[in-house]
PDB file of C-alpha atoms in Angstrom:
ATOM      1  CA  MET S   1     -75.641 -54.760  21.698  1.00 56.00           C
ATOM      2  CA  PRO S   2     -73.163 -54.059  24.471  1.00 63.00           C
ATOM      3  CA  LEU S   3     -74.573 -53.484  27.858  1.00 63.00           C
ATOM      4  CA  LYS S   4     -73.592 -50.450  29.812  1.00 65.00           C
ATOM      5  CA  THR S   5     -71.999 -51.072  33.086  1.00 66.00           C
ATOM      6  CA  GLY S   6     -72.547 -48.730  35.962  1.00 65.00           C
ATOM      7  CA  THR S   7     -69.061 -47.180  35.759  1.00 71.00           C
ATOM      8  CA  VAL S   8     -68.675 -43.567  34.705  1.00 73.00           C
ATOM      9  CA  GLU S   9     -65.514 -42.636  32.894  1.00 75.00           C
ATOM     10  CA  GLU S  10     -63.564 -39.667  34.180  1.00 79.00           C
ATOM     11  CA  PRO S  11     -63.039 -36.897  31.618  1.00 80.00           C
ATOM     12  CA  LYS S  12     -59.461 -36.705  30.357  1.00 84.00           C
ATOM     13  CA  LEU S  13     -57.524 -33.605  29.422  1.00 85.00           C
ATOM     14  CA  ASP S  14     -55.385 -34.014  26.321  1.00 88.00           C
ATOM     15  CA  LEU S  15     -52.169 -32.036  26.861  1.00 90.00           C
ATOM     16  CA  THR S  16     -50.544 -32.916  23.537  1.00 92.00           C
ATOM     17  CA  PRO S  17     -51.426 -29.659  21.664  1.00 92.00           C
ATOM     18  CA  MET S  18     -50.278 -27.513  24.592  1.00 93.00           C
ATOM     19  CA  ILE S  19     -46.958 -29.373  24.813  1.00 94.00           C
ATOM     20  CA  ASP S  20     -46.475 -28.931  21.042  1.00 95.00           C
ATOM     21  CA  ILE S  21     -46.983 -25.166  21.362  1.00 95.00           C
ATOM     22  CA  VAL S  22     -44.561 -24.942  24.294  1.00 95.00           C
ATOM     23  CA  PHE S  23     -41.891 -26.790  22.320  1.00 95.00           C
ATOM     24  CA  LEU S  24     -42.423 -24.514  19.311  1.00 95.00           C
ATOM     25  CA  LEU S  25     -42.013 -21.435  21.512  1.00 95.00           C
ATOM     26  CA  ILE S  26     -38.821 -22.844  23.018  1.00 93.00           C
ATOM     27  CA  ILE S  27     -37.390 -23.488  19.550  1.00 92.00           C
ATOM     28  CA  PHE S  28     -38.387 -19.985  18.397  1.00 90.00           C
ATOM     29  CA  PHE S  29     -36.599 -18.299  21.302  1.00 87.00           C
ATOM     30  CA  MET S  30     -33.523 -20.531  20.968  1.00 84.00           C
ATOM     31  CA  VAL S  31     -33.139 -19.618  17.292  1.00 81.00           C
ATOM     32  CA  GLY S  32     -33.672 -15.913  18.080  1.00 77.00           C
ATOM     33  CA  THR S  33     -30.961 -16.059  20.728  1.00 74.00           C
ATOM     34  CA  GLN S  34     -28.532 -17.593  18.237  1.00 69.00           C
ATOM     35  CA  PHE S  35     -28.978 -14.646  15.849  1.00 67.00           C
ATOM     36  CA  THR S  36     -28.235 -12.049  18.523  1.00 61.00           C
ATOM     37  CA  GLU S  37     -25.055 -13.894  19.481  1.00 60.00           C
ATOM     38  CA  MET S  38     -23.946 -13.893  15.843  1.00 60.00           C
ATOM     39  CA  GLU S  39     -24.375 -10.115  15.682  1.00 60.00           C
ATOM     40  CA  ARG S  40     -22.243  -9.600  18.778  1.00 61.00           C
ATOM     41  CA  GLN S  41     -19.253 -11.572  17.494  1.00 62.00           C
ATOM     42  CA  TYR S  42     -18.141  -8.687  15.242  1.00 59.00           C
ATOM     43  CA  ASP S  43     -16.302  -5.921  17.074  1.00 64.00           C
ATOM     44  CA  ILE S  44     -17.896  -2.872  15.455  1.00 63.00           C
ATOM     45  CA  GLN S  45     -18.436   0.484  17.094  1.00 64.00           C
ATOM     46  CA  LEU S  46     -21.826   1.642  15.897  1.00 60.00           C
ATOM     47  CA  PRO S  47     -22.383   5.400  15.550  1.00 67.00           C
ATOM     48  CA  THR S  48     -24.560   7.089  18.122  1.00 69.00           C
ATOM     49  CA  VAL S  49     -27.178   9.748  17.531  1.00 66.00           C
ATOM     50  CA  THR S  50     -29.354  11.861  19.728  1.00 68.00           C
ATOM     51  CA  ASP S  51     -33.078  12.265  19.370  1.00 67.00           C
ATOM     52  CA  ALA S  52     -33.088  14.500  16.291  1.00 62.00           C
ATOM     53  CA  LYS S  53     -35.556  17.357  16.261  1.00 63.00           C
ATOM     54  CA  PRO S  54     -36.302  19.525  13.235  1.00 62.00           C
ATOM     55  CA  LEU S  55     -34.303  22.731  13.124  1.00 64.00           C
ATOM     56  CA  THR S  56     -37.459  24.793  12.955  1.00 67.00           C
ATOM     57  CA  ASN S  57     -41.017  24.190  14.026  1.00 70.00           C
ATOM     58  CA  LEU S  58     -43.843  24.122  11.554  1.00 72.00           C
ATOM     59  CA  PRO S  59     -45.199  27.618  11.001  1.00 79.00           C
ATOM     60  CA  ASP S  60     -48.416  28.637  12.676  1.00 83.00           C
ATOM     61  CA  ASP S  61     -51.571  29.008  10.650  1.00 88.00           C
ATOM     62  CA  ILE S  62     -51.988  32.406   9.035  1.00 90.00           C
ATOM     63  CA  ILE S  63     -55.218  33.904  10.320  1.00 91.00           C
ATOM     64  CA  VAL S  64     -57.083  36.180   7.936  1.00 93.00           C
ATOM     65  CA  ASN S  65     -60.021  38.123   9.395  1.00 92.00           C
ATOM     66  CA  VAL S  66     -62.808  39.329   7.112  1.00 92.00           C
ATOM     67  CA  SER S  67     -65.071  41.903   8.734  1.00 91.00           C
ATOM     68  CA  GLN S  68     -68.720  42.594   7.979  1.00 89.00           C
ATOM     69  CA  ASN S  69     -67.893  45.491   5.640  1.00 90.00           C
ATOM     70  CA  GLY S  70     -65.279  43.446   3.729  1.00 88.00           C
ATOM     71  CA  GLU S  71     -62.110  44.743   5.382  1.00 92.00           C
ATOM     72  CA  VAL S  72     -59.369  42.129   5.419  1.00 93.00           C
ATOM     73  CA  THR S  73     -56.887  42.073   8.287  1.00 92.00           C
ATOM     74  CA  LEU S  74     -53.758  39.970   8.454  1.00 91.00           C
ATOM     75  CA  GLN S  75     -51.839  39.931  11.744  1.00 86.00           C
ATOM     76  CA  GLY S  76     -53.740  42.971  12.963  1.00 85.00           C
ATOM     77  CA  GLU S  77     -53.030  45.094   9.856  1.00 90.00           C
ATOM     78  CA  LYS S  78     -55.642  46.046   7.288  1.00 93.00           C
ATOM     79  CA  LYS S  79     -54.743  44.763   3.835  1.00 93.00           C
ATOM     80  CA  THR S  80     -56.164  45.033   0.361  1.00 93.00           C
ATOM     81  CA  LEU S  81     -56.626  41.812  -1.587  1.00 93.00           C
ATOM     82  CA  ALA S  82     -53.483  42.586  -3.616  1.00 94.00           C
ATOM     83  CA  GLU S  83     -51.449  43.126  -0.431  1.00 94.00           C
ATOM     84  CA  LEU S  84     -52.889  39.934   1.022  1.00 93.00           C
ATOM     85  CA  GLU S  85     -51.877  38.042  -2.107  1.00 94.00           C
ATOM     86  CA  THR S  86     -48.316  39.389  -1.864  1.00 94.00           C
ATOM     87  CA  ALA S  87     -48.065  38.428   1.822  1.00 93.00           C
ATOM     88  CA  LEU S  88     -49.429  34.932   1.191  1.00 93.00           C
ATOM     89  CA  LYS S  89     -47.068  34.413  -1.773  1.00 94.00           C
ATOM     90  CA  GLU S  90     -44.147  35.251   0.517  1.00 93.00           C
ATOM     91  CA  ALA S  91     -45.431  32.815   3.143  1.00 91.00           C
ATOM     92  CA  VAL S  92     -45.804  30.032   0.563  1.00 92.00           C
ATOM     93  CA  LYS S  93     -42.311  30.732  -0.749  1.00 92.00           C
ATOM     94  CA  ASN S  94     -40.928  30.298   2.802  1.00 89.00           C
ATOM     95  CA  PHE S  95     -42.994  27.207   3.560  1.00 89.00           C
ATOM     96  CA  PRO S  96     -44.881  25.474   0.715  1.00 88.00           C
ATOM     97  CA  GLY S  97     -47.270  23.684   3.087  1.00 87.00           C
ATOM     98  CA  GLN S  98     -48.489  26.892   4.739  1.00 90.00           C
ATOM     99  CA  SER S  99     -52.055  26.760   6.024  1.00 92.00           C
ATOM    100  CA  VAL S 100     -54.553  29.596   6.342  1.00 93.00           C
ATOM    101  CA  VAL S 101     -57.549  30.058   8.628  1.00 92.00           C
ATOM    102  CA  ILE S 102     -60.208  32.464   7.352  1.00 92.00           C
ATOM    103  CA  ARG S 103     -62.400  34.050  10.014  1.00 91.00           C
ATOM    104  CA  GLY S 104     -65.336  35.651   8.237  1.00 90.00           C
ATOM    105  CA  ASP S 105     -68.012  37.708  10.007  1.00 87.00           C
ATOM    106  CA  SER S 106     -71.255  35.750  10.048  1.00 84.00           C
ATOM    107  CA  THR S 107     -73.381  38.796   9.243  1.00 87.00           C
ATOM    108  CA  GLY S 108     -71.253  39.996   6.319  1.00 85.00           C
ATOM    109  CA  PRO S 109     -71.658  39.072   2.654  1.00 88.00           C
ATOM    110  CA  TYR S 110     -70.188  35.681   1.789  1.00 88.00           C
ATOM    111  CA  GLN S 111     -68.553  37.205  -1.284  1.00 91.00           C
ATOM    112  CA  ASN S 112     -65.900  38.793   0.953  1.00 90.00           C
ATOM    113  CA  VAL S 113     -64.860  35.365   2.221  1.00 90.00           C
ATOM    114  CA  MET S 114     -64.909  33.985  -1.328  1.00 93.00           C
ATOM    115  CA  ASN S 115     -62.529  36.761  -2.428  1.00 93.00           C
ATOM    116  CA  VAL S 116     -60.026  35.671   0.236  1.00 93.00           C
ATOM    117  CA  LEU S 117     -60.488  32.012  -0.783  1.00 93.00           C
ATOM    118  CA  ASP S 118     -59.745  33.021  -4.377  1.00 94.00           C
ATOM    119  CA  VAL S 119     -56.522  34.725  -3.281  1.00 94.00           C
ATOM    120  CA  CYS S 120     -55.514  31.567  -1.401  1.00 93.00           C
ATOM    121  CA  HIS S 121     -56.219  29.496  -4.501  1.00 93.00           C
ATOM    122  CA  ARG S 122     -54.144  31.805  -6.722  1.00 93.00           C
ATOM    123  CA  VAL S 123     -51.075  31.532  -4.469  1.00 94.00           C
ATOM    124  CA  ASN S 124     -51.444  27.716  -4.252  1.00 92.00           C
ATOM    125  CA  ILE S 125     -52.375  27.397  -0.597  1.00 92.00           C
ATOM    126  CA  ARG S 126     -53.979  23.976  -0.302  1.00 88.00           C
ATOM    127  CA  SER S 127     -54.755  23.938   3.414  1.00 91.00           C
ATOM    128  CA  VAL S 128     -57.526  26.472   4.018  1.00 92.00           C
ATOM    129  CA  SER S 129     -59.895  26.331   6.993  1.00 90.00           C
ATOM    130  CA  LEU S 130     -62.991  28.379   7.677  1.00 89.00           C
ATOM    131  CA  ALA S 131     -63.259  29.240  11.364  1.00 86.00           C
ATOM    132  CA  ASN S 132     -66.564  28.663  13.123  1.00 83.00           C
ATOM    133  CA  ARG S 133     -68.013  28.177  16.576  1.00 79.00           C
ATOM    134  CA  LEU S 134     -70.827  26.079  17.981  1.00 78.00           C
ATOM    135  CA  SER S 135     -74.153  27.792  18.308  1.00 72.00           C
ATOM    136  CA  ASP S 136     -75.755  28.049  21.732  1.00 68.00           C
ATOM    137  CA  GLU S 137     -78.540  25.683  20.628  1.00 64.00           C
ATOM    138  CA  ALA S 138     -76.071  22.992  19.526  1.00 55.00           C
ATOM    139  CA  SER S 139     -74.214  23.026  22.829  1.00 54.00           C
ATOM    140  CA  LYS S 140     -77.366  22.284  24.861  1.00 55.00           C
TER     141      LYS S 140
END
């Protein structure tokens, strides 16, 4: 059994893995630099472009108001369900991804809102939102 002497060994820091990583990074950047030099050796004038914007903005949501007595208004004008359907068909023809927001009166019959939802379904409007607001109790 070996006897321990009273000397304490100093802890050593092994730098081999860190040196390996540094060499790998150097090789990576050297190879990357070689590729960029190869691209520059050809005298080609690349075309330039500006930041392209779409010619038109996306259309705003169509807001349909449904009052307590069932009156439907679109852009401030009273409409029948048939007139609403015609207007929404025209909007979908102009922009197939048109979205609609339905603002139904909370004290009115829900059937009035369902009639407008049915019109939206018939004209293939897929993005329909029902407007709401937070109650006073929920905001406390």
